[in-house]
Coordinates of C-alpha atoms in Angstrom, one line a residue:
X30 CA 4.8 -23.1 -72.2
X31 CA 3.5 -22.1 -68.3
X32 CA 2.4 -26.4 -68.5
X33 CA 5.8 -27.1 -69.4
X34 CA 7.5 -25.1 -66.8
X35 CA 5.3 -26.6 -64.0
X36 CA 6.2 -29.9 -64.6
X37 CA 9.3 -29.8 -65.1
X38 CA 9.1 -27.9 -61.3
X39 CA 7.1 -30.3 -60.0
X40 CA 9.7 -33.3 -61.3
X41 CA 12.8 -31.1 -59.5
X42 CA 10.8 -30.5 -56.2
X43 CA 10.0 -34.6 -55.8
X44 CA 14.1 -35.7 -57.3
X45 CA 15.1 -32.8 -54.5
X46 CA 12.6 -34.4 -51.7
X47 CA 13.6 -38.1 -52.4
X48 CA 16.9 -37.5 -51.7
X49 CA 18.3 -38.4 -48.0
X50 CA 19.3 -35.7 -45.7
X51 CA 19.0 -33.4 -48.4
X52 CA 19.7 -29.8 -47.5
X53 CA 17.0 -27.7 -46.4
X54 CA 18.7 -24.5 -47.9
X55 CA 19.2 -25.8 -51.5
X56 CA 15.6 -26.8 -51.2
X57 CA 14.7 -23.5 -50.0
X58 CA 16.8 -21.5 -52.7
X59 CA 15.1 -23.9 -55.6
X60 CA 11.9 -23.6 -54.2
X61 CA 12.2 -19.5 -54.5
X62 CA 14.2 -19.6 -58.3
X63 CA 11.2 -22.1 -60.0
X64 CA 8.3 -19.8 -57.8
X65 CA 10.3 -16.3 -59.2
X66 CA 9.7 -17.6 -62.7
X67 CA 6.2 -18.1 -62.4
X68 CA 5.7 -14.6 -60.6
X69 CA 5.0 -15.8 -57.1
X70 CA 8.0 -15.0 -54.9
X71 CA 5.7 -13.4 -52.6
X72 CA 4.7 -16.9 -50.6
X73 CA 8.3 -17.8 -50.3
X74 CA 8.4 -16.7 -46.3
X75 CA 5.5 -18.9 -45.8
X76 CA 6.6 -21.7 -47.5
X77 CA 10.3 -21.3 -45.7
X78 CA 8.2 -20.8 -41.9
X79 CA 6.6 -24.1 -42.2
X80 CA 9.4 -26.0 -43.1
X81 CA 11.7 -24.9 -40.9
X82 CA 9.2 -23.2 -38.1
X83 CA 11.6 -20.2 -38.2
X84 CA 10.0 -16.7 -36.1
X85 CA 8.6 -14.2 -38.1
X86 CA 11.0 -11.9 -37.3
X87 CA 13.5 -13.0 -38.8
X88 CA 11.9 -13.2 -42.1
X89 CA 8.7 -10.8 -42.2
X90 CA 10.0 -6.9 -43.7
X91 CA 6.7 -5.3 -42.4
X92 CA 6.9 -2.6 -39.8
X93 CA 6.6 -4.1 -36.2
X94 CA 3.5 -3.2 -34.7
X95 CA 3.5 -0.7 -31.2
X96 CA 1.7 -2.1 -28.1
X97 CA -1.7 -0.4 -28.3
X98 CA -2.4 1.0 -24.9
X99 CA -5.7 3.2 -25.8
X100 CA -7.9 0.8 -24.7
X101 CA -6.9 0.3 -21.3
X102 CA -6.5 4.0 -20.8
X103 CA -10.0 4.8 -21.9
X104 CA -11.9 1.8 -19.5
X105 CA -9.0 3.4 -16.4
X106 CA -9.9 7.1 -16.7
X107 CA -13.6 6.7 -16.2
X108 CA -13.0 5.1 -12.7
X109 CA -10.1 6.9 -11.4
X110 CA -11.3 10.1 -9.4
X111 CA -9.7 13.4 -8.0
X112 CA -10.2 13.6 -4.1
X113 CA -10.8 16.7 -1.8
X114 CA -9.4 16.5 1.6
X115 CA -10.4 19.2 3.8
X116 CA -9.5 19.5 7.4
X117 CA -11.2 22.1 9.0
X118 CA -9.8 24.8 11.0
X119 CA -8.6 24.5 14.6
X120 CA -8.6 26.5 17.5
X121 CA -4.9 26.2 19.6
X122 CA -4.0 27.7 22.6
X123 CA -0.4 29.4 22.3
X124 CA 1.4 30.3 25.5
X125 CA 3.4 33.4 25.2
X126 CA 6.5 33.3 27.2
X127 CA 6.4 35.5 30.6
X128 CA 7.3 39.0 30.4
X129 CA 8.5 41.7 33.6
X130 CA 4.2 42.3 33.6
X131 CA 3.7 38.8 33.8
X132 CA 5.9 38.4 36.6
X133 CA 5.0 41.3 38.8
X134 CA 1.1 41.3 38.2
X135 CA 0.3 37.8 36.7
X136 CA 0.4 34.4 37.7
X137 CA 4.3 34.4 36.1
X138 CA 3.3 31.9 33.5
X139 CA 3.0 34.6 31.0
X140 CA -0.2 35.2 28.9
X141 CA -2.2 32.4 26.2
X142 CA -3.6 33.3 23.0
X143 CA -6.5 31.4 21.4
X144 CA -5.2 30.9 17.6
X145 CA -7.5 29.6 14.7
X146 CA -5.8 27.5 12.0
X147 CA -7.0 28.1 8.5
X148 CA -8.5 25.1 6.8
X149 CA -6.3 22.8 5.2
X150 CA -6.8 21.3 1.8
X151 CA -5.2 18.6 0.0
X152 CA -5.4 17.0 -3.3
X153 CA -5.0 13.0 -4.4
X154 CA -6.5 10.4 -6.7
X155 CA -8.7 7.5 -6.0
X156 CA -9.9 4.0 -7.8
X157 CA -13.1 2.8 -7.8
X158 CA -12.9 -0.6 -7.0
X159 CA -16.9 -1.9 -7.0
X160 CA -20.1 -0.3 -8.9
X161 CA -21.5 0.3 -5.5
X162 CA -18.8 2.9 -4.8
X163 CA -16.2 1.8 -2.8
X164 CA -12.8 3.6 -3.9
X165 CA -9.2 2.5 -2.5
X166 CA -6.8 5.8 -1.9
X167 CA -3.8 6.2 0.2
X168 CA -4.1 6.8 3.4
X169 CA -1.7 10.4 3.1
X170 CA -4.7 11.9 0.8
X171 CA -7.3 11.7 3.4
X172 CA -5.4 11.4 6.6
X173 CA -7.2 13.9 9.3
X174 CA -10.1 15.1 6.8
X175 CA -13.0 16.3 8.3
X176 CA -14.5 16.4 4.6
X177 CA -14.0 14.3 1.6
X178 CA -15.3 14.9 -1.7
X179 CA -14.6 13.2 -5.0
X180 CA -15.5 14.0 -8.1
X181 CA -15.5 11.8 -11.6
X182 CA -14.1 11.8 -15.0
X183 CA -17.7 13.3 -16.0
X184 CA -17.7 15.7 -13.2
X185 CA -20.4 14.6 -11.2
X186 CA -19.4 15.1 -7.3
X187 CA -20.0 13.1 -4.3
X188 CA -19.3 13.5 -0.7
X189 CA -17.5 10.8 0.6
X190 CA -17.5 8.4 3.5
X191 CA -13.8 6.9 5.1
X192 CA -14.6 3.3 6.1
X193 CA -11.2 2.8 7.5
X194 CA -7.7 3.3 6.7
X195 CA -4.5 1.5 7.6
X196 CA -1.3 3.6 7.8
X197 CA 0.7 0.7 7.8
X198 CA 0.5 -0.3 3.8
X199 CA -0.9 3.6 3.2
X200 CA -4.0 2.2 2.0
X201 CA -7.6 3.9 2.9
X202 CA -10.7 3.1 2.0
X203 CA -14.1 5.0 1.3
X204 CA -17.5 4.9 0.0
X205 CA -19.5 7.0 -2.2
X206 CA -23.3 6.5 -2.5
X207 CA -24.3 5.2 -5.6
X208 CA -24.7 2.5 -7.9
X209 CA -23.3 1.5 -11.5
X210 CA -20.1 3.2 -11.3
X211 CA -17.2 2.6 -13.4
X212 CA -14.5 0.2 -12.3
X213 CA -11.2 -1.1 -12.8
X214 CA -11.0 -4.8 -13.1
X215 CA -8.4 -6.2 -10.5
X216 CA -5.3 -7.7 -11.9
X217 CA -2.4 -10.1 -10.5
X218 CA 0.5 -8.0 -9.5
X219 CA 2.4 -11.1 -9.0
X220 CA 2.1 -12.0 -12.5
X221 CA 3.6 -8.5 -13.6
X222 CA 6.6 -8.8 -14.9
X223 CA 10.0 -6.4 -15.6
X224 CA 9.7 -4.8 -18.9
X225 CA 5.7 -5.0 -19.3
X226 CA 3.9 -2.0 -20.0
X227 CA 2.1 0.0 -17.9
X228 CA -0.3 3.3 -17.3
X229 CA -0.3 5.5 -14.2
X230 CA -4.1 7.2 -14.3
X231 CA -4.3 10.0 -12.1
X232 CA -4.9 13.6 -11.4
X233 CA -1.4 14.9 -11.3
X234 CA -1.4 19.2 -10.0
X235 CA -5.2 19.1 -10.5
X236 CA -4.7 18.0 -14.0
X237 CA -8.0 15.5 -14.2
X238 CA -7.8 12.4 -16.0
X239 CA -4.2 12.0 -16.4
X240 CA -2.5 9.0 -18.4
X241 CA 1.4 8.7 -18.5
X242 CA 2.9 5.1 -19.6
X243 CA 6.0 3.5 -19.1
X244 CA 7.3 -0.1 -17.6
X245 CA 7.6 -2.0 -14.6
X246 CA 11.2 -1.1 -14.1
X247 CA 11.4 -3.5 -11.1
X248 CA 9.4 -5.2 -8.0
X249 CA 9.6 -5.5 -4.4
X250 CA 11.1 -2.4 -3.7
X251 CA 11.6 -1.0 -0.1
X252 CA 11.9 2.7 0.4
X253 CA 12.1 3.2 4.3
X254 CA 9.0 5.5 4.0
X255 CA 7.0 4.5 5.7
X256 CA 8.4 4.1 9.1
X257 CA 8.1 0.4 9.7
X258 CA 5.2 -0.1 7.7
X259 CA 4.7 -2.7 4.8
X260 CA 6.7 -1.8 2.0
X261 CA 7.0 -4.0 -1.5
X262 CA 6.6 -1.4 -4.1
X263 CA 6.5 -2.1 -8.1
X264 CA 8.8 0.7 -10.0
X265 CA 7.9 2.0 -12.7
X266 CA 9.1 4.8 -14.9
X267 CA 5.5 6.3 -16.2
X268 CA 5.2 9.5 -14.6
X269 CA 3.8 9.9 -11.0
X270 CA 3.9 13.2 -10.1
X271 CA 2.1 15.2 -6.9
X272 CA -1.9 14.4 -7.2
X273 CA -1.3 11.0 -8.8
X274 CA -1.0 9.6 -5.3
X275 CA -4.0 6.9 -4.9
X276 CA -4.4 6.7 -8.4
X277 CA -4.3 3.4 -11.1
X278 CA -1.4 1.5 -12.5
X279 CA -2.4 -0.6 -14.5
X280 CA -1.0 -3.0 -17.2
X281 CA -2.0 -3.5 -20.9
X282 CA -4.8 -5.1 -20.9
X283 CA -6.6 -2.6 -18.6
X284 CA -6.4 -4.3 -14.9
X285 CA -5.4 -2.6 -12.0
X286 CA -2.0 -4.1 -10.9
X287 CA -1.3 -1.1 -8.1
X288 CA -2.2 2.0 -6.3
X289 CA 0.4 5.3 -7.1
X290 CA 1.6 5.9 -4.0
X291 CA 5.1 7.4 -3.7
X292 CA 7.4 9.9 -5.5
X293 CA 11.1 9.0 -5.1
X294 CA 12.5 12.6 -6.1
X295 CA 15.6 15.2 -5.1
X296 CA 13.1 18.0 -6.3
X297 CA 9.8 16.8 -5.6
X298 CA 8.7 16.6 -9.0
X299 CA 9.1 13.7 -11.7
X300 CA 12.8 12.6 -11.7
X301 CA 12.1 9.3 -13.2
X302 CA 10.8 6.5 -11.0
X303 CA 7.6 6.2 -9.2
X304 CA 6.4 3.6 -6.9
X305 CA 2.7 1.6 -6.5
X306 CA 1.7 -0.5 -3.8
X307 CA 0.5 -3.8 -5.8
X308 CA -3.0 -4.9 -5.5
X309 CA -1.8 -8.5 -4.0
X310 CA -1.5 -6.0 -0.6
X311 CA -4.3 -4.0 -1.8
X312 CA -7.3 -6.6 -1.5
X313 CA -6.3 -8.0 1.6
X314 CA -6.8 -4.5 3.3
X315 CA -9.8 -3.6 1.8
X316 CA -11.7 -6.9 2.3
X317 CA -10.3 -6.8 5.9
X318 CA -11.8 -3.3 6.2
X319 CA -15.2 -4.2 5.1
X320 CA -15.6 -7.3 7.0
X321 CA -13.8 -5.9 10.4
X322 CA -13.4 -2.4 10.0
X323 CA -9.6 -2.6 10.8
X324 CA -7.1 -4.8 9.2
X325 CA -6.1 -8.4 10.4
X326 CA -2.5 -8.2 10.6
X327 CA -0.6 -11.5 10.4
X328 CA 2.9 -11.5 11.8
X329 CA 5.5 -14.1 11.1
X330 CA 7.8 -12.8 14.2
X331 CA 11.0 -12.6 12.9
X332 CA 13.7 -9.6 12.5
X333 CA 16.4 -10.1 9.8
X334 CA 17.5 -8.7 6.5
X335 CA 18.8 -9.3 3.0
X336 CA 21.4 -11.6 1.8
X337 CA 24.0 -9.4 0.2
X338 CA 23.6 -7.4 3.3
X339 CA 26.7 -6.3 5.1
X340 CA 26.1 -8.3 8.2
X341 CA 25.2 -12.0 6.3
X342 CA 28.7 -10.7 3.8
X343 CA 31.1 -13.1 5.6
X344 CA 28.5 -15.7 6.8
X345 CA 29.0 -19.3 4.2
X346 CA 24.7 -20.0 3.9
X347 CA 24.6 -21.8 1.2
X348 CA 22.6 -19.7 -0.2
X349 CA 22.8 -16.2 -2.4
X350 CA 19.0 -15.2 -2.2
X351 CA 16.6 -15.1 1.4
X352 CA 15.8 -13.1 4.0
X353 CA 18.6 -13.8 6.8
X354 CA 16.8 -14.7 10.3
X355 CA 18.3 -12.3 13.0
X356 CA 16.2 -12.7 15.7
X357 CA 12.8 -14.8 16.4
X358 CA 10.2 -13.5 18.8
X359 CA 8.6 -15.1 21.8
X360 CA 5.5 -16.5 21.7
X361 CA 5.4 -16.4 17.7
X362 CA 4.4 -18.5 15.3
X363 CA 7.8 -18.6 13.7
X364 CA 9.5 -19.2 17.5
X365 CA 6.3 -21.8 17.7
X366 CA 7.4 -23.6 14.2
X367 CA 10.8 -23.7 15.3
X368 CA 12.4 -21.1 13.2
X369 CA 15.8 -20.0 14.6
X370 CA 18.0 -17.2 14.4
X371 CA 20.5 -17.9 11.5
X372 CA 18.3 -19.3 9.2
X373 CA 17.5 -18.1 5.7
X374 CA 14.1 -18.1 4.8
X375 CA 14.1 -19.1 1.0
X376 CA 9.7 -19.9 0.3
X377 CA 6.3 -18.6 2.1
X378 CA 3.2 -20.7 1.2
X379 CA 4.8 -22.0 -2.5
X380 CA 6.3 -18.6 -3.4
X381 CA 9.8 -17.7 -3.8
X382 CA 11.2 -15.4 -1.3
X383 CA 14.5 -12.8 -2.4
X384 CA 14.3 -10.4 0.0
X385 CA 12.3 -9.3 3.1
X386 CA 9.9 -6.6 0.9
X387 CA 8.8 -9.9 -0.7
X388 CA 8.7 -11.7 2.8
X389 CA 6.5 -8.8 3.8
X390 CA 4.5 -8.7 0.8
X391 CA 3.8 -12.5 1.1
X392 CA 3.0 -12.3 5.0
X393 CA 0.4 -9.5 4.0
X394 CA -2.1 -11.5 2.4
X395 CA -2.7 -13.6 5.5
X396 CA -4.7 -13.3 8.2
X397 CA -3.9 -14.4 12.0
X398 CA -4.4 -18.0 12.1
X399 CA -3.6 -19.0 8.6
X400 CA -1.2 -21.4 8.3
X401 CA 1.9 -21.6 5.8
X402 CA 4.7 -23.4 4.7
X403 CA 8.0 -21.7 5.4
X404 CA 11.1 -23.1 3.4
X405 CA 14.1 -22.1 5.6
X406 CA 18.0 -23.5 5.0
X407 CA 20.0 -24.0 7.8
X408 CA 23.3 -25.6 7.9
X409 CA 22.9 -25.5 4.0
X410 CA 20.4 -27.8 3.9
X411 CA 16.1 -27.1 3.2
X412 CA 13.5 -27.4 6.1
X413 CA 10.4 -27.4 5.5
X414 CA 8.1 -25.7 8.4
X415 CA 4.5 -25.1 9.3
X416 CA 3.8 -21.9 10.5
X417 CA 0.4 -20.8 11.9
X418 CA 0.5 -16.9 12.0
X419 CA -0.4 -15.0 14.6
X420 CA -1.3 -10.7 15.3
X421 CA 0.5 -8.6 17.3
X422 CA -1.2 -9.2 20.6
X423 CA 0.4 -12.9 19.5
X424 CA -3.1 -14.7 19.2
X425 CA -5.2 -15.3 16.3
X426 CA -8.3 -13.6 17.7
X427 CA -10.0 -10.7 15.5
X428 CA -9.1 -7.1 15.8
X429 CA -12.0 -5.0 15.9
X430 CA -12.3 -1.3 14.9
X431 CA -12.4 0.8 17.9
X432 CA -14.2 4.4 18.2
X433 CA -13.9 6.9 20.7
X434 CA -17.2 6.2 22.2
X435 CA -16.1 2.3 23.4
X436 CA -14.2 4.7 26.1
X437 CA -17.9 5.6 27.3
X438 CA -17.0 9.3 28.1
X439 CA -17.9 12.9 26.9
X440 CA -14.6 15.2 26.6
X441 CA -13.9 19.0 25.9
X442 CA -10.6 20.7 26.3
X443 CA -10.1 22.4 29.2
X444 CA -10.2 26.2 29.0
X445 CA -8.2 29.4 30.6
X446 CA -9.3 29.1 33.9
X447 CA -8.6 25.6 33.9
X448 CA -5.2 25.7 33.0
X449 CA -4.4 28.3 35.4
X450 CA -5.9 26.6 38.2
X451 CA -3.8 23.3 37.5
X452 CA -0.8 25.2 36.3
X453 CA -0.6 23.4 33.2
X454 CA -1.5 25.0 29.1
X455 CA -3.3 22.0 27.6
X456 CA -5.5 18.8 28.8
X457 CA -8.8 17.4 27.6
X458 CA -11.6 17.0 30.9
X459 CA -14.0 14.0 31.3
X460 CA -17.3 15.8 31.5
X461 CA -19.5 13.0 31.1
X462 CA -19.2 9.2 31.7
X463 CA -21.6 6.4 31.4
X464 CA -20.6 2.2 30.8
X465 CA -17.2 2.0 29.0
X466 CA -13.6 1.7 29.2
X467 CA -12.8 4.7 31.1
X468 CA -16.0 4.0 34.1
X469 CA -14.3 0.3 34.4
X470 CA -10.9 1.3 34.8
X471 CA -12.1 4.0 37.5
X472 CA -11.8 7.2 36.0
X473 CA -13.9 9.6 37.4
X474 CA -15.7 13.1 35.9
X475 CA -13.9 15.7 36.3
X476 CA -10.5 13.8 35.3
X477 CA -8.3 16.5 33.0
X478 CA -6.2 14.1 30.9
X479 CA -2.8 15.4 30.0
X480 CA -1.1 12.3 28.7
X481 CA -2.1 9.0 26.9
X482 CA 1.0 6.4 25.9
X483 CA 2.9 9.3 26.5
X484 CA 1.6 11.5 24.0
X485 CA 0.0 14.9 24.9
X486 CA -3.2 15.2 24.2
X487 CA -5.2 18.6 23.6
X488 CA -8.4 17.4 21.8
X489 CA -10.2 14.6 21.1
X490 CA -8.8 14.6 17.7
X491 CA -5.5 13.8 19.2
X492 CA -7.2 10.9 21.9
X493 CA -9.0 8.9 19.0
X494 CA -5.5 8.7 17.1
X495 CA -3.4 7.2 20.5
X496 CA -6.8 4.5 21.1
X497 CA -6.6 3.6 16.6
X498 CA -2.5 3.1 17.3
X499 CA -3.1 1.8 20.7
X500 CA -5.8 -1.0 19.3
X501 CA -2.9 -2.2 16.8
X502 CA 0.2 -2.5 19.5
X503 CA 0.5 -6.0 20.9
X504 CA -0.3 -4.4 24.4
X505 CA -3.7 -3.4 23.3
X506 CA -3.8 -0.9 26.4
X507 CA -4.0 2.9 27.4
X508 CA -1.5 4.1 29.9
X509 CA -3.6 7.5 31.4
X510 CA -2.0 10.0 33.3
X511 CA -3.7 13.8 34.7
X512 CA -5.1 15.7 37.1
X513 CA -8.2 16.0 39.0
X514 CA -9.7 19.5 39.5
X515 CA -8.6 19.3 43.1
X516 CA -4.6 19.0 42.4
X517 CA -4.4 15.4 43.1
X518 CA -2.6 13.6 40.0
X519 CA -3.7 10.1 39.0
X520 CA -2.6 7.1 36.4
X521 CA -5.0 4.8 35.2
X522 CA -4.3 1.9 32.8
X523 CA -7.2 1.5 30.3
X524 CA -7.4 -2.6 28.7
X525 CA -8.8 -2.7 25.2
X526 CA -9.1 -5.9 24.9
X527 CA -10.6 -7.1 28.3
X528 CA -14.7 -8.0 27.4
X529 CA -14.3 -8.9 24.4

């Protein structure tokens, strides 16, 4: 009887397939009645999926399966560490406003106070990057430590060394001896997408080996916070709270795709969003700071904003997405190139630009002297332009990491008698001078400096971070002004780059 019903199947399925533009559904419906009588409706899906290449979704009743995230949170943890930043206390000198004493016995300046500061600790996350031990941070966890000390997921510590930093992106880098760490493999954060999971890995309030997930909720987001600096943030919703900055995001698959950086919050603690500075920014600054010990900074030289801004609102571009061109500077590449004010630039070396986070971004990944393509529409037509970029000194020479010591001096700050004698409550004194900066620009010892770029300076703490700011301005120079212990005030000007 089974024989019987088979053929006679087989006979319907070939009279059903000879005939022209027969209908697919009929053929599907027959195909499921003969296959229920012979007990095999399971393989009906199948048979419907080839002939008609429909998704699975719309067919398949089994439960949809989660993405599995476990395995890129267990390689993360082991190479995501909790950092110690200790700066160590200070000594300051307080002046105390004059009282009647003061005025009738004293010099009427009134009296000083030596203060000590109490140390001050701070807490952050770190990724290592290379099984040698170099770990990428932000520059806010370590910024002024005198100390640094990491420790890892299996609580070994290590005292750590700060190869360089660069406030600018709020990326630092240091170095823990060692060899066969842990790492996170680096990702392609231009590849992330909107919607795609991701894992913050951190050590939120001292919580060690914290993983919270979410998405990438958007890209090349601009915050404002960093005065200036280079901002092209991915958002994402997995929670970043205080202690996650420096830490992993990473996506599913277990590559770093960013470095936790900022906390967009009314209270300070998770409201929602959290920000990471992608690793396309990322590598650029840390190879720079290994090979140079500063970072190359390209510059395209222009000033604009977003289309959709106020200012570009009544303005007929041809265009809806860009960066508007305000202004172009002198002695740029872009003012080289021919870029003008009023154009909207629209590509950067084959990428896409929208707004000027991803103009900044794309300009971040260069070095001075690379040369790119800039796609710019003026007069609502394309032009296609080549660009060399250039630094902020507007060359394409290499910035080198400067120390205190290429000054050539010894300093201390001045003390009570000192300051009383010049009539002034702070300065740091030349005590020492051999071949350097200072000796060439004709400083001699003795010199009390009060001022340097305008900033007062009280310690040498406060002098290395005017010459590290003063390296990166396109002057490149140090604009001294003090005293000499005889009264006589003196300004010296102090070129950083000249001998190099």
């Amino acid at each position: 009887m089974i024989g019987i019903v088979m053929k006679s199947t087989i006979k319907k399925l070939f009279g059903y397939s000879a005939m022209v533009l027969g209908s697919a559904l009929v053929a599907g419906l027959t195909t499921y009645t003969l296959m229920e009588k012979n007990g095999v409706n399971e393989t009906v899906v199948a048979v419907q999926q080839e002939g008609f290449a429909m998704p699975t979704a719309l067919f398949d009743n089994k439960p949809a399966q989660p993405v599995d995230l476990t395995g890129a949170a267990e390689n993360s943890v082991h190479a995501v560490v909790h950092i110690k930043s200790t700066q160590l206390g200070r000594t300051h000198t307080v002046q105390q406003m004059p009282d009647l004493f003061d005025f009738f016995f004293g010099d009427g300046m009134g009296r000083q106070q030596q203060v000590r500061t109490q140390p001050r600790v701070g807490f952050g996350s770190g990724v290592i990057i290379s099984k040698d031990g170099y770990i990428v941070t932000n520059n806010h966890v370590i910024e002024g430590a005198d100390e640094i000390d990491v420790k890892l997921n299996d609580n070994r510590e290590y005292k750590g060394k700060l190869i360089g930093a660069d406030p600018n992106t709020d990326l630092a880098l240091v170095k823990i001896e060692g060899d066969d760490f842990s790492v996170v493999p680096i990702g392609d954060s231009d590849a992330l997408k909107v919607g795609e999971w991701v894992l913050a890995v951190g050590n939120p309030f001292n919580l060690t080996s914290t993983v919270t997930a979410g998405i990438v909720s958007a890209k090349a987001r601009s915050l404002g916070v960093y005065n200036g600096g280079i901002e092209s943030f991915i958002q994402t919703d997995a929670a970043i709270n205080q202690g996650n900055s420096g830490g992993a995001l990473v996506n599913a698959r277990g590559e770093l795709v960013g470095i936790n950086a900022v906390l967009s919050s009314p209270t300070g603690a998770y409201a929602g969003y959290g920000f990471a500075i992608p690793v396309s920014i990322m590598t650029k600054v840390v190879d720079d700071l290994k090979e140079f010990g500063a970072v190359q900074r390209a510059i395209l030289g222009v000033s604009g904003y977003d289309l959709g801004d106020e200012r570009t609102k009544d303005k007929d571009l041809g265009v809806v997405e860009g960066v508007y061109v305000a202004d172009v500077t002198d002695g740029s590449g872009a003012k080289a190139a021919g870029i003008e004010p009023g154009d909207v630039i629209v590509n950067i070396a084959g990428k896409k630009v929208h707004n000027m986070a991803e103009l900044q971004e794309n300009i971040a990944k260069h070095r001075p002297g690379d040369k790119v393509e800039v796609t710019v529409v003026r007069g609502k037509k394309e032009k296609h332009l080549n660009v060399t970029l250039k630094n902020m000194q507007g060359n394409t020479e290499v910035v080198k990491k400067v120390e205190l010591d290429v000054l050539g001096a010894a300093f201390k700050p001045i003390d009570d008698d000192m300051k009383r004698h010049l009539g002034v409550n702070y300065g740091l004194q030349v005590t020492g001078l051999d071949k350097g900066k200072l000796a060439d620009a004709g400083i001699k010892k003795g010199f009390v400096i009060l001022k340097v770029n305008g900033v007062k300076i009280t310690s040498e703490d406060d002098l290395a971070k005017v010459l590290k700011e003063a390296n990166q301005s396109p002057e490149r120079a140090l604009f001294i002004s003090g005293y000499y212990t005889s009264g006589r005030r003196a300004n010296y000007a102090v070129d950083l780059a000249d001998g190099e």
